[in-house]
Each structure stands twice: as C-alpha cells, then as structure tokens.
C-alpha cells in the first residue's frame, strides 16, 4: 500500500480527480475556466484600463465624451457580468450536489464491496474513513482551488502584458519581491507544519471530550459518576496546551511577516520613484499611465505570490486524493468466480467444509482442521465458549474471508468459483452485533421503500411470530422512525427489541439458509427458548445454522458441533453428546445448575 502512495504525483492525482469531476458534470470545469477569465478581466479592466482612460480624459481638457463612453462600457459590462454571475451561481449549487454525490456513490459502493479483512488493516481503514469523510467536501474544495488558480494566472497574464507593453523594465519590480517572499514563505510553511504537528495531539484530547460528551451511550455515566470532572480536566489541558503552542510560534511568525512587509514597501517605493522620474523628467508617461501601471504591477506582484500558495494547495489535495485512489483501486483478496448457481425447492444440495484452517494475522490459527457437511433442511448448531472461533467459522461459510487452508464447496463447486451475488443470496444472517437504522420501523425490516399492502402484511406476520406484533396495533408506527436521529418522536428500542428487528429482517429476505449467530443474546432464558422455538417453526423450510453459547437453545438441532480453541472436539445430537459425557455434557450441566440456583 505504501508503494501505491509513492506512484502518483500531485499532477497525476489532480488529473485523476479532474477526470472524475468531468464524468459527473461536463459543464463545470469549462465554466470554471470561463468564470475565472471573466473575473480576471473584470479586475484588470476596472482597476487598470478604465481608470487610466478616465484619469487621462479628466486631465486632457476634461474630455467629457470619452469619460461617458468609458463609464457606459464599464456599467454595461458590469450588468452583463452580474447576470452571468447569477446564472452561474445557480448552476454551481446544482453542480456541487451532482459532483459530491458522484464521489460519494463511488466511495459507498466500494465500501460495500471491499473485503471484511480490510477493517483489520489500520492503514486501509484510515484510507477508508478518510475517503468517506472527504467526499462530502474535498471535490468542491478542489474545484474552487482550480478556479482560484486560473483566475490568478489570467490576472497575471493580463496585467503582465499591459506592463510589458508600457515598460518591460517594470516587470522586474513585479517579480523581485517574489524571490525574497518565496524564501520567507518556505520558512513560514515549515513553521506551520511544526506547529500543526505539535497541536494535533492536544486537539485530539479536545475532540475526544467533545465526542464523548454527546454520545448517547455515555449519558448515564456522565450524570451519575465523576467522569465529567476527568473530561473537563482533559479538555482544559488540551485547550491550554494549544494556546501555549500558538504563543510559542507567534514571535517567529511576527518576525517573518515584518520582514515580508519591509521588502514589499521598499519595492513599492522604488516603483513609485521610477514612475515619477518618467513623468517629471522624461515626460514619457501620463498621470493615467502612472496609476494604471502602478495598479498592474501590484496585481502581477500580489498574484505571483498567490500562485505559489495555489500550487501548494494542490499538494495538500494530492494527499487526500491519493488516499481516495488507494481505497478505490483496492483489489479484493477474497476471490469469487463467474459461475452461477440455481437451487430448486425440491433439489438436494450439500455445503462441505474440507479441512478448513484460518488465521487473521498469518501466525496464529483461529480455526484448525474443521470438517463437516450441511445438507438441505439440516438444523446445525455450533456451540462452545466465547472466543472459541464460532463467529469466525460463520464468516468463512459466508465467504467474507478465504480460509488459510482447506476449501468450502457448495453443490460440488468450490465457492471461489461462484458469483459473489449468487452465493451471498443463499444466506440470511443475524449476528450478535446487529444494527437498527434511522429509517422507519418497516424499512428497517424490508430495507425497501414504498411497500405494498401485501408486504406490510408479511412483515406483520413475521412480527407476530417473534411476539413483537403489538407494535403494529397502531398503523402510524409503520412509518415511525427508529432512533431520535431525525425525529424527537422516534422509537427507542430495547436490546431485545432491536434483536427482533434483525431477526425479522432475515426472515423477510427468505433465503434458503438461515444463520443465527447468538440471535437471542439480549433476551432472558425463557424469552430465548420461546423465540428459538417460534423461529424454528417459521424456518421449517430452511436450512438453519445456529451459533450459541446457551446450550438449552440447541437441544433440537439435528447435529451439534462443540468447538473449543478453534477445533471441533465433539459432534452429535443432544442425547448423543450427553451420553458421551464429555465437554458438551459438562458445559450443559454447569449452565443447568446455574439456572436452578
């Protein structure tokens, strides 16, 4: 990944970003260039040319007609520019949405496609977070930077040509200050970088306190403990250190600004004396020339200084763009094929795990030599202690990871040969960690909008099965938002209710294989027993893989696999494992005794 970061120069990254912007809006960049040219011409025409004409007309026998003509041209030009600016401003607002939406669509689509293991890669995850966050603002900042750069170039060109035609020597006075100023700016940029690096750790303290203070899960601790005192001290410490850092660097910046201003004033004085010499002694300039040339030199000089800043901004953009490119160009390591699969309701099938081993870090195996088969209609349970590797096994079955060794086959095809969408469509999954979203209650189940009455009826039946149907008593609840993210009237669900939403979502999709990874962890034992019983009844036409550490919930499974330390130690029915008097029997007895106590 670091190699990728070195391959692309700021120029290449800018071209890459421009191509995408043009793809999302073909008019924007030509419009940016035209607008920059109009604005640069406006600055030069009003501030240089028009002033020269009017001043010379005033001093040349008060040529009133020439003054009126110039004022008329200036007013007419300004009126046309005002109309153009209004139309362009309106277009830009629409264009901003099109461009940011385009980049966000690419980022979100890629985020949904990358390997799950990317979340374990700190560098990639940083690029991922960076890309998602920056797509909301970076494209528009980039476009605005181009607008400023073009306007600066056009302003330098127009004013420079004017000075060149009047007195080429004067261009030297426009360029000289930049040489000294560039040295000072280099020093200032270095100092700013040092200051930023010193501030970042302190700013993180401040940001952490801000973030911690408004998170809902911290609200109770903040109110019933003294954690608010610790947070306040951390916040105050961060702020005080930031102030100290600014003070420490302030003297350096003051000295450099003073030196820069001195160079500018010396140069301006020399320019004025030279122009006065040409007017008074050589009599080769008019008063209008004096004002216009002085203004043109100031425009060239100031914009030459700005152009360095404009170019440096693109170096900053390049850092963000590079991260975006690395993220978007990531090639998935989890491999899928091009073969489709078709399952008829009556056709048998088999999912085989053949000598599977897996390691997250390439060193320590989380799973070792896993072998078992799942046939259509089976009720399979995988049990064991926390951390035994149960959830990792499910991720391998779902092909979210490739096994380190061994293979998984479906209908005698290795799953790496099967199309991604076809394979994943086989499964409905409820993980222990599940999410409810700031959508309506029904949309959280269907993940669709504009539902028919039949679909609503189907959702209600599922909720009735999960003993959650009372929430449908009031039809207004169908459209009621979950969470209070967007509405003060939003539903706040308990952990158990949220879990039922996740279960309802899986049942609604109605795929042939239902995977339940600790689906009832937020429920008490009695509620769990009833829920599992009801679910098995609803899922009677499905193949079910149930992960649980509560052994009472898996008694009716066709086969139970007991995993410990990444290995299958025992397998069989409940009665068989209890008769075997091994690990399963011991764990079941401990849990049963705990409930009796």
Tab-separated table of C-alpha atoms in Angstrom, residues 146-504:
chain	number	residue	atom	x	y	z
A	146	UNK	CA	-8.724	25.308	-9.721
A	147	UNK	CA	-10.947	28.363	-10.102
A	148	UNK	CA	-8.600	30.423	-7.928
A	149	UNK	CA	-5.533	29.137	-9.786
A	150	UNK	CA	-6.941	30.013	-13.222
A	151	UNK	CA	-8.101	33.436	-12.052
A	152	UNK	CA	-4.619	34.120	-10.662
A	153	UNK	CA	-2.955	33.039	-13.924
A	154	UNK	CA	-5.312	35.139	-16.050
A	155	UNK	CA	-4.829	38.181	-13.816
A	156	UNK	CA	-1.022	37.877	-14.034
A	157	UNK	CA	-1.238	37.457	-17.829
A	158	UNK	CA	-3.486	40.460	-18.489
A	159	UNK	CA	-1.670	42.810	-16.120
A	160	UNK	CA	1.785	41.499	-17.104
A	161	UNK	CA	1.119	42.051	-20.817
A	162	UNK	CA	-0.051	45.597	-20.048
A	163	UNK	CA	3.141	46.379	-18.080
A	164	UNK	CA	5.310	44.699	-20.733
A	165	UNK	CA	3.922	46.906	-23.488
A	166	UNK	CA	4.386	50.062	-21.427
A	167	UNK	CA	7.797	49.386	-19.844
A	168	UNK	CA	9.395	45.911	-19.731
A	169	UNK	CA	11.820	47.048	-17.014
A	170	UNK	CA	8.922	47.427	-14.588
A	171	UNK	CA	8.196	43.691	-14.757
A	172	UNK	CA	11.420	43.209	-12.818
A	173	UNK	CA	9.929	45.136	-9.896
A	174	UNK	CA	6.888	42.882	-10.009
A	175	UNK	CA	8.983	39.701	-9.882
A	176	UNK	CA	11.799	40.669	-7.462
A	177	UNK	CA	9.671	40.684	-4.267
A	178	UNK	CA	8.515	37.148	-5.024
A	179	UNK	CA	12.067	35.780	-4.828
A	180	UNK	CA	12.526	37.084	-1.294
A	181	UNK	CA	8.951	36.282	-0.382
A	182	UNK	CA	9.315	32.669	-1.528
A	183	UNK	CA	12.196	32.167	0.893
A	184	UNK	CA	10.138	33.638	3.731
A	185	UNK	CA	7.059	31.560	2.795
A	186	UNK	CA	9.145	28.379	2.813
A	187	UNK	CA	10.270	29.197	6.354
A	188	UNK	CA	6.684	30.012	7.361
A	189	UNK	CA	5.310	26.794	5.891
A	190	UNK	CA	7.921	24.799	7.777
A	191	UNK	CA	6.976	26.604	10.991
A	192	UNK	CA	3.275	25.994	10.332
A	193	UNK	CA	3.963	22.286	9.849
A	194	UNK	CA	5.856	22.156	13.144
A	195	UNK	CA	3.016	23.992	14.864
A	196	UNK	CA	0.384	21.677	13.361
A	197	UNK	CA	2.299	18.561	14.438
A	198	UNK	CA	2.552	19.955	17.966
A	199	UNK	CA	-1.159	20.856	18.083
A	200	UNK	CA	-2.558	17.555	16.735
A	201	UNK	CA	-2.129	15.531	19.976
A	202	UNK	CA	-3.710	18.322	22.012
A	203	UNK	CA	-6.568	18.766	19.527
A	204	UNK	CA	-7.279	15.048	19.775
A	205	UNK	CA	-7.828	15.485	23.516
A	206	UNK	CA	-10.338	18.271	22.864
A	207	UNK	CA	-12.084	16.332	20.087
A	208	UNK	CA	-12.270	13.206	22.236
A	209	UNK	CA	-14.007	15.094	25.044
A	210	UNK	CA	-16.458	16.693	22.597
A	211	UNK	CA	-17.258	13.332	21.011
A	212	UNK	CA	-17.560	11.519	24.329
A	213	UNK	CA	-19.829	14.187	25.795
A	214	UNK	CA	-22.619	13.874	23.246
A	215	UNK	CA	-22.665	10.113	22.634
A	216	UNK	CA	-25.886	8.605	23.957
A	217	UNK	CA	-24.173	5.567	25.491
A	218	UNK	CA	-22.112	7.847	27.764
A	219	UNK	CA	-25.030	9.937	29.025
A	220	UNK	CA	-25.692	7.871	32.158
A	221	UNK	CA	-22.027	7.687	33.228
A	222	UNK	CA	-21.670	11.453	32.827
A	223	UNK	CA	-24.674	12.019	35.091
A	224	UNK	CA	-24.081	9.512	37.866
A	225	UNK	CA	-20.279	9.445	38.140
A	226	UNK	CA	-17.450	11.957	38.365
A	227	UNK	CA	-16.271	11.218	34.855
A	228	UNK	CA	-17.367	14.722	33.824
A	229	UNK	CA	-14.614	16.105	36.072
A	230	UNK	CA	-11.975	13.982	34.320
A	231	UNK	CA	-13.344	15.005	30.932
A	232	UNK	CA	-13.313	18.667	31.926
A	233	UNK	CA	-9.681	18.444	33.069
A	234	UNK	CA	-8.666	16.663	29.866
A	235	UNK	CA	-10.478	19.283	27.758
A	236	UNK	CA	-8.929	22.180	29.682
A	237	UNK	CA	-5.465	20.645	29.472
A	238	UNK	CA	-5.791	20.285	25.686
A	239	UNK	CA	-7.016	23.861	25.202
A	240	UNK	CA	-4.300	25.343	27.435
A	241	UNK	CA	-1.575	23.433	25.603
A	242	UNK	CA	-2.892	24.596	22.223
A	243	UNK	CA	-2.748	28.216	23.442
A	244	UNK	CA	0.825	27.718	24.670
A	245	UNK	CA	1.867	26.290	21.298
A	246	UNK	CA	0.352	29.256	19.437
A	247	UNK	CA	2.170	31.651	21.755
A	248	UNK	CA	5.464	29.802	21.257
A	249	UNK	CA	5.275	30.181	17.483
A	250	UNK	CA	3.795	33.695	17.387
A	251	UNK	CA	7.131	35.564	17.659
A	252	UNK	CA	8.587	33.619	14.713
A	253	UNK	CA	5.571	34.449	12.554
A	254	UNK	CA	5.580	38.126	13.572
A	255	UNK	CA	9.257	38.460	12.580
A	256	UNK	CA	8.711	36.804	9.196
A	257	UNK	CA	5.597	38.879	8.439
A	258	UNK	CA	7.534	42.050	9.359
A	259	UNK	CA	10.417	41.147	7.021
A	260	UNK	CA	7.978	40.343	4.198
A	261	UNK	CA	6.197	43.692	4.630
A	262	UNK	CA	9.528	45.573	4.651
A	263	UNK	CA	10.557	44.021	1.326
A	264	UNK	CA	7.178	44.892	-0.174
A	265	UNK	CA	7.329	48.542	0.975
A	266	UNK	CA	10.910	49.001	-0.304
A	267	UNK	CA	9.924	47.608	-3.688
A	268	UNK	CA	6.797	49.810	-3.887
A	269	UNK	CA	8.862	52.900	-3.069
A	270	UNK	CA	11.352	52.125	-5.845
A	271	UNK	CA	8.490	51.623	-8.349
A	272	UNK	CA	6.882	54.954	-7.408
A	273	UNK	CA	10.204	56.852	-7.688
A	274	UNK	CA	10.876	55.274	-11.109
A	275	UNK	CA	7.413	56.208	-12.408
A	276	UNK	CA	7.703	59.757	-11.036
A	277	UNK	CA	11.066	60.038	-12.837
A	278	UNK	CA	9.440	59.029	-16.126
A	279	UNK	CA	6.598	61.511	-15.653
A	280	UNK	CA	8.549	64.527	-14.384
A	281	UNK	CA	11.955	64.139	-16.046
A	282	UNK	CA	11.382	62.059	-19.173
A	283	UNK	CA	7.736	63.171	-19.609
A	284	UNK	CA	7.022	59.784	-21.235
A	285	UNK	CA	4.068	58.843	-19.026
A	286	UNK	CA	0.702	60.424	-18.341
A	287	UNK	CA	-0.946	60.541	-14.918
A	288	UNK	CA	-3.321	57.808	-16.129
A	289	UNK	CA	-0.328	55.660	-17.113
A	290	UNK	CA	1.157	56.199	-13.663
A	291	UNK	CA	-1.983	54.972	-11.874
A	292	UNK	CA	-2.629	52.102	-14.318
A	293	UNK	CA	0.942	50.795	-14.371
A	294	UNK	CA	1.208	51.016	-10.585
A	295	UNK	CA	-2.057	49.056	-10.239
A	296	UNK	CA	-0.966	46.487	-12.866
A	297	UNK	CA	2.394	45.930	-11.136
A	298	UNK	CA	0.578	45.454	-7.815
A	299	UNK	CA	-1.727	42.871	-9.443
A	300	UNK	CA	1.191	40.975	-11.005
A	301	UNK	CA	3.222	41.032	-7.797
A	302	UNK	CA	0.422	40.022	-5.441
A	303	UNK	CA	-0.835	37.260	-7.741
A	304	UNK	CA	2.654	35.877	-8.322
A	305	UNK	CA	2.805	35.453	-4.552
A	306	UNK	CA	-0.622	33.836	-4.534
A	307	UNK	CA	0.213	31.407	-7.321
A	308	UNK	CA	2.727	29.672	-5.052
A	309	UNK	CA	0.015	29.260	-2.436
A	310	UNK	CA	-2.391	27.978	-5.092
A	311	UNK	CA	0.100	25.323	-6.238
A	312	UNK	CA	0.859	24.280	-2.646
A	313	UNK	CA	-2.872	23.758	-2.073
A	314	UNK	CA	-2.827	21.099	-4.801
A	315	UNK	CA	-0.084	19.290	-2.925
A	316	UNK	CA	-2.449	19.158	0.049
A	317	UNK	CA	-5.288	17.974	-2.196
A	318	UNK	CA	-2.948	15.298	-3.550
A	319	UNK	CA	-2.611	13.707	-0.105
A	320	UNK	CA	-6.383	13.280	0.149
A	321	UNK	CA	-6.766	12.203	-3.480
A	322	UNK	CA	-4.018	9.603	-3.082
A	323	UNK	CA	-5.852	8.046	-0.158
A	324	UNK	CA	-9.063	8.036	-2.180
A	325	UNK	CA	-7.301	6.354	-5.111
A	326	UNK	CA	-5.706	3.687	-2.911
A	327	UNK	CA	-9.126	2.986	-1.420
A	328	UNK	CA	-10.938	2.868	-4.782
A	329	UNK	CA	-8.209	0.835	-6.512
A	330	UNK	CA	-8.066	-1.831	-3.831
A	331	UNK	CA	-8.338	-5.307	-5.350
A	332	UNK	CA	-10.248	-7.762	-3.193
A	333	UNK	CA	-8.231	-10.714	-1.961
A	334	UNK	CA	-11.329	-12.801	-1.187
A	335	UNK	CA	-11.951	-14.433	-4.540
A	336	UNK	CA	-15.246	-15.144	-6.261
A	337	UNK	CA	-15.821	-16.695	-9.667
A	338	UNK	CA	-18.242	-16.345	-12.575
A	339	UNK	CA	-20.300	-19.498	-12.158
A	340	UNK	CA	-23.963	-19.068	-11.337
A	341	UNK	CA	-25.930	-21.387	-9.087
A	342	UNK	CA	-29.576	-22.320	-9.203
A	343	UNK	CA	-31.486	-24.001	-6.390
A	344	UNK	CA	-34.882	-25.556	-6.987
A	345	UNK	CA	-37.132	-26.077	-3.983
A	346	UNK	CA	-37.079	-29.828	-4.417
A	347	UNK	CA	-33.428	-30.322	-5.347
A	348	UNK	CA	-30.976	-31.523	-2.675
A	349	UNK	CA	-27.665	-29.786	-2.048
A	350	UNK	CA	-24.701	-30.004	0.264
A	351	UNK	CA	-22.311	-27.444	1.772
A	352	UNK	CA	-18.965	-29.026	2.657
A	353	UNK	CA	-16.128	-27.671	4.801
A	354	UNK	CA	-12.994	-29.626	3.954
A	355	UNK	CA	-10.091	-29.421	6.420
A	356	UNK	CA	-10.538	-25.673	6.995
A	357	UNK	CA	-7.928	-23.669	8.915
A	358	UNK	CA	-7.842	-19.902	9.279
A	359	UNK	CA	-5.586	-17.200	10.754
A	360	UNK	CA	-6.250	-13.448	10.916
A	361	UNK	CA	-2.601	-12.479	11.288
A	362	UNK	CA	-0.952	-15.292	9.343
A	363	UNK	CA	0.659	-16.595	12.526
A	364	UNK	CA	-1.921	-17.952	14.971
A	365	UNK	CA	-4.704	-20.222	13.728
A	366	UNK	CA	-8.161	-19.252	14.982
A	367	UNK	CA	-9.633	-22.398	13.396
A	368	UNK	CA	-7.827	-25.673	12.740
A	369	UNK	CA	-8.795	-28.635	10.564
A	370	UNK	CA	-12.561	-28.057	10.524
A	371	UNK	CA	-14.549	-30.710	8.655
A	372	UNK	CA	-18.309	-31.076	8.408
A	373	UNK	CA	-21.177	-31.078	5.917
A	374	UNK	CA	-24.536	-29.323	5.864
A	375	UNK	CA	-27.378	-30.757	3.791
A	376	UNK	CA	-30.555	-29.049	2.705
A	377	UNK	CA	-33.057	-28.880	5.575
A	378	UNK	CA	-30.498	-29.588	8.316
A	379	UNK	CA	-30.635	-27.931	11.713
A	380	UNK	CA	-26.986	-27.453	12.637
A	381	UNK	CA	-25.767	-25.937	15.923
A	382	UNK	CA	-22.240	-24.745	16.669
A	383	UNK	CA	-21.565	-24.271	20.380
A	384	UNK	CA	-18.644	-23.530	22.642
A	385	UNK	CA	-17.128	-20.934	24.932
A	386	UNK	CA	-16.685	-17.289	23.959
A	387	UNK	CA	-13.646	-16.879	21.716
A	388	UNK	CA	-13.676	-20.485	20.558
A	389	UNK	CA	-13.912	-19.467	16.874
A	390	UNK	CA	-17.665	-19.910	16.284
A	391	UNK	CA	-18.285	-16.492	14.644
A	392	UNK	CA	-15.118	-16.820	12.547
A	393	UNK	CA	-16.462	-20.101	11.208
A	394	UNK	CA	-19.653	-18.343	10.096
A	395	UNK	CA	-17.639	-15.627	8.332
A	396	UNK	CA	-15.792	-18.313	6.394
A	397	UNK	CA	-19.060	-20.029	5.435
A	398	UNK	CA	-20.357	-16.655	4.213
A	399	UNK	CA	-17.108	-16.244	2.243
A	400	UNK	CA	-16.292	-12.968	3.957
A	401	UNK	CA	-12.787	-14.414	4.303
A	402	UNK	CA	-10.899	-17.055	2.357
A	403	UNK	CA	-9.630	-19.908	4.523
A	404	UNK	CA	-5.884	-20.045	5.108
A	405	UNK	CA	-6.009	-23.673	4.032
A	406	UNK	CA	-8.693	-26.127	3.009
A	407	UNK	CA	-11.764	-25.428	0.889
A	408	UNK	CA	-15.505	-24.872	1.101
A	409	UNK	CA	-17.762	-26.382	-1.548
A	410	UNK	CA	-21.417	-25.848	-2.423
A	411	UNK	CA	-23.121	-28.364	-4.713
A	412	UNK	CA	-19.665	-29.794	-5.549
A	413	UNK	CA	-18.360	-26.374	-6.611
A	414	UNK	CA	-15.621	-24.592	-4.688
A	415	UNK	CA	-17.209	-21.323	-3.544
A	416	UNK	CA	-14.342	-19.337	-5.107
A	417	UNK	CA	-15.832	-20.374	-8.490
A	418	UNK	CA	-19.313	-18.995	-7.718
A	419	UNK	CA	-20.538	-15.463	-8.408
A	420	UNK	CA	-20.487	-13.264	-5.329
A	421	UNK	CA	-24.142	-12.173	-5.506
A	422	UNK	CA	-25.379	-15.688	-6.254
A	423	UNK	CA	-23.530	-17.170	-3.304
A	424	UNK	CA	-24.410	-14.488	-0.753
A	425	UNK	CA	-28.072	-14.664	-1.820
A	426	UNK	CA	-28.167	-18.149	-0.277
A	427	UNK	CA	-27.906	-16.749	3.245
A	428	UNK	CA	-29.922	-14.693	5.678
A	429	UNK	CA	-27.771	-13.864	8.692
A	430	UNK	CA	-28.370	-12.415	12.138
A	431	UNK	CA	-25.182	-11.627	14.020
A	432	UNK	CA	-24.889	-10.986	17.727
A	433	UNK	CA	-23.902	-7.414	16.904
A	434	UNK	CA	-26.729	-6.040	14.801
A	435	UNK	CA	-27.809	-2.582	13.708
A	436	UNK	CA	-31.043	-0.655	13.615
A	437	UNK	CA	-31.018	2.349	11.324
A	438	UNK	CA	-32.630	5.779	11.384
A	439	UNK	CA	-35.328	4.549	8.951
A	440	UNK	CA	-38.958	3.750	9.600
A	441	UNK	CA	-39.780	0.583	11.538
A	442	UNK	CA	-40.914	-1.252	8.402
A	443	UNK	CA	-37.966	-0.026	6.299
A	444	UNK	CA	-35.631	-1.445	8.959
A	445	UNK	CA	-37.100	-4.877	8.236
A	446	UNK	CA	-37.541	-4.748	4.461
A	447	UNK	CA	-34.687	-2.350	3.621
A	448	UNK	CA	-37.032	-1.113	0.889
A	449	UNK	CA	-39.279	1.924	0.417
A	450	UNK	CA	-42.863	2.268	-0.870
A	451	UNK	CA	-44.165	-1.110	0.251
A	452	UNK	CA	-47.396	-2.742	-0.884
A	453	UNK	CA	-50.147	-3.849	1.498
A	454	UNK	CA	-49.063	-7.466	0.923
A	455	UNK	CA	-45.514	-6.666	2.022
A	456	UNK	CA	-46.787	-4.875	5.125
A	457	UNK	CA	-48.965	-7.888	5.937
A	458	UNK	CA	-45.937	-10.172	5.559
A	459	UNK	CA	-43.886	-8.011	7.954
A	460	UNK	CA	-46.735	-8.046	10.473
A	461	UNK	CA	-46.921	-11.848	10.344
A	462	UNK	CA	-43.196	-12.081	10.998
A	463	UNK	CA	-43.531	-9.706	13.959
A	464	UNK	CA	-46.389	-11.777	15.343
A	465	UNK	CA	-44.166	-14.861	15.141
A	466	UNK	CA	-41.472	-13.022	17.087
A	467	UNK	CA	-44.087	-11.838	19.632
A	468	UNK	CA	-43.436	-8.291	18.555
A	469	UNK	CA	-46.740	-7.774	16.740
A	470	UNK	CA	-48.230	-5.411	19.328
A	471	UNK	CA	-46.166	-2.601	17.867
A	472	UNK	CA	-48.345	-2.892	14.748
A	473	UNK	CA	-51.529	-2.185	16.719
A	474	UNK	CA	-51.132	1.477	15.770
A	475	UNK	CA	-50.646	1.812	11.996
A	476	UNK	CA	-48.843	5.128	12.481
A	477	UNK	CA	-45.975	3.089	13.924
A	478	UNK	CA	-45.325	1.654	10.448
A	479	UNK	CA	-43.781	4.949	9.387
A	480	UNK	CA	-42.401	5.946	12.775
A	481	UNK	CA	-38.643	6.464	12.650
A	482	UNK	CA	-36.336	4.388	14.786
A	483	UNK	CA	-33.874	6.343	16.965
A	484	UNK	CA	-34.189	10.075	17.594
A	485	UNK	CA	-31.609	10.937	14.941
A	486	UNK	CA	-34.139	12.827	12.821
A	487	UNK	CA	-37.257	12.964	14.992
A	488	UNK	CA	-37.962	13.591	18.648
A	489	UNK	CA	-40.827	11.100	18.310
A	490	UNK	CA	-38.528	8.333	17.100
A	491	UNK	CA	-38.791	4.890	18.670
A	492	UNK	CA	-36.006	3.899	21.056
A	493	UNK	CA	-35.973	0.095	21.188
A	494	UNK	CA	-34.508	-2.117	23.878
A	495	UNK	CA	-31.698	-4.558	23.129
A	496	UNK	CA	-34.144	-7.437	22.817
A	497	UNK	CA	-36.448	-5.450	20.525
A	498	UNK	CA	-33.530	-4.456	18.320
A	499	UNK	CA	-32.579	-8.111	18.095
A	500	UNK	CA	-36.094	-8.972	16.952
A	501	UNK	CA	-35.810	-6.319	14.222
A	502	UNK	CA	-32.658	-8.067	12.979
A	503	UNK	CA	-34.396	-11.450	13.073
A	504	UNK	CA	-37.424	-10.078	11.230
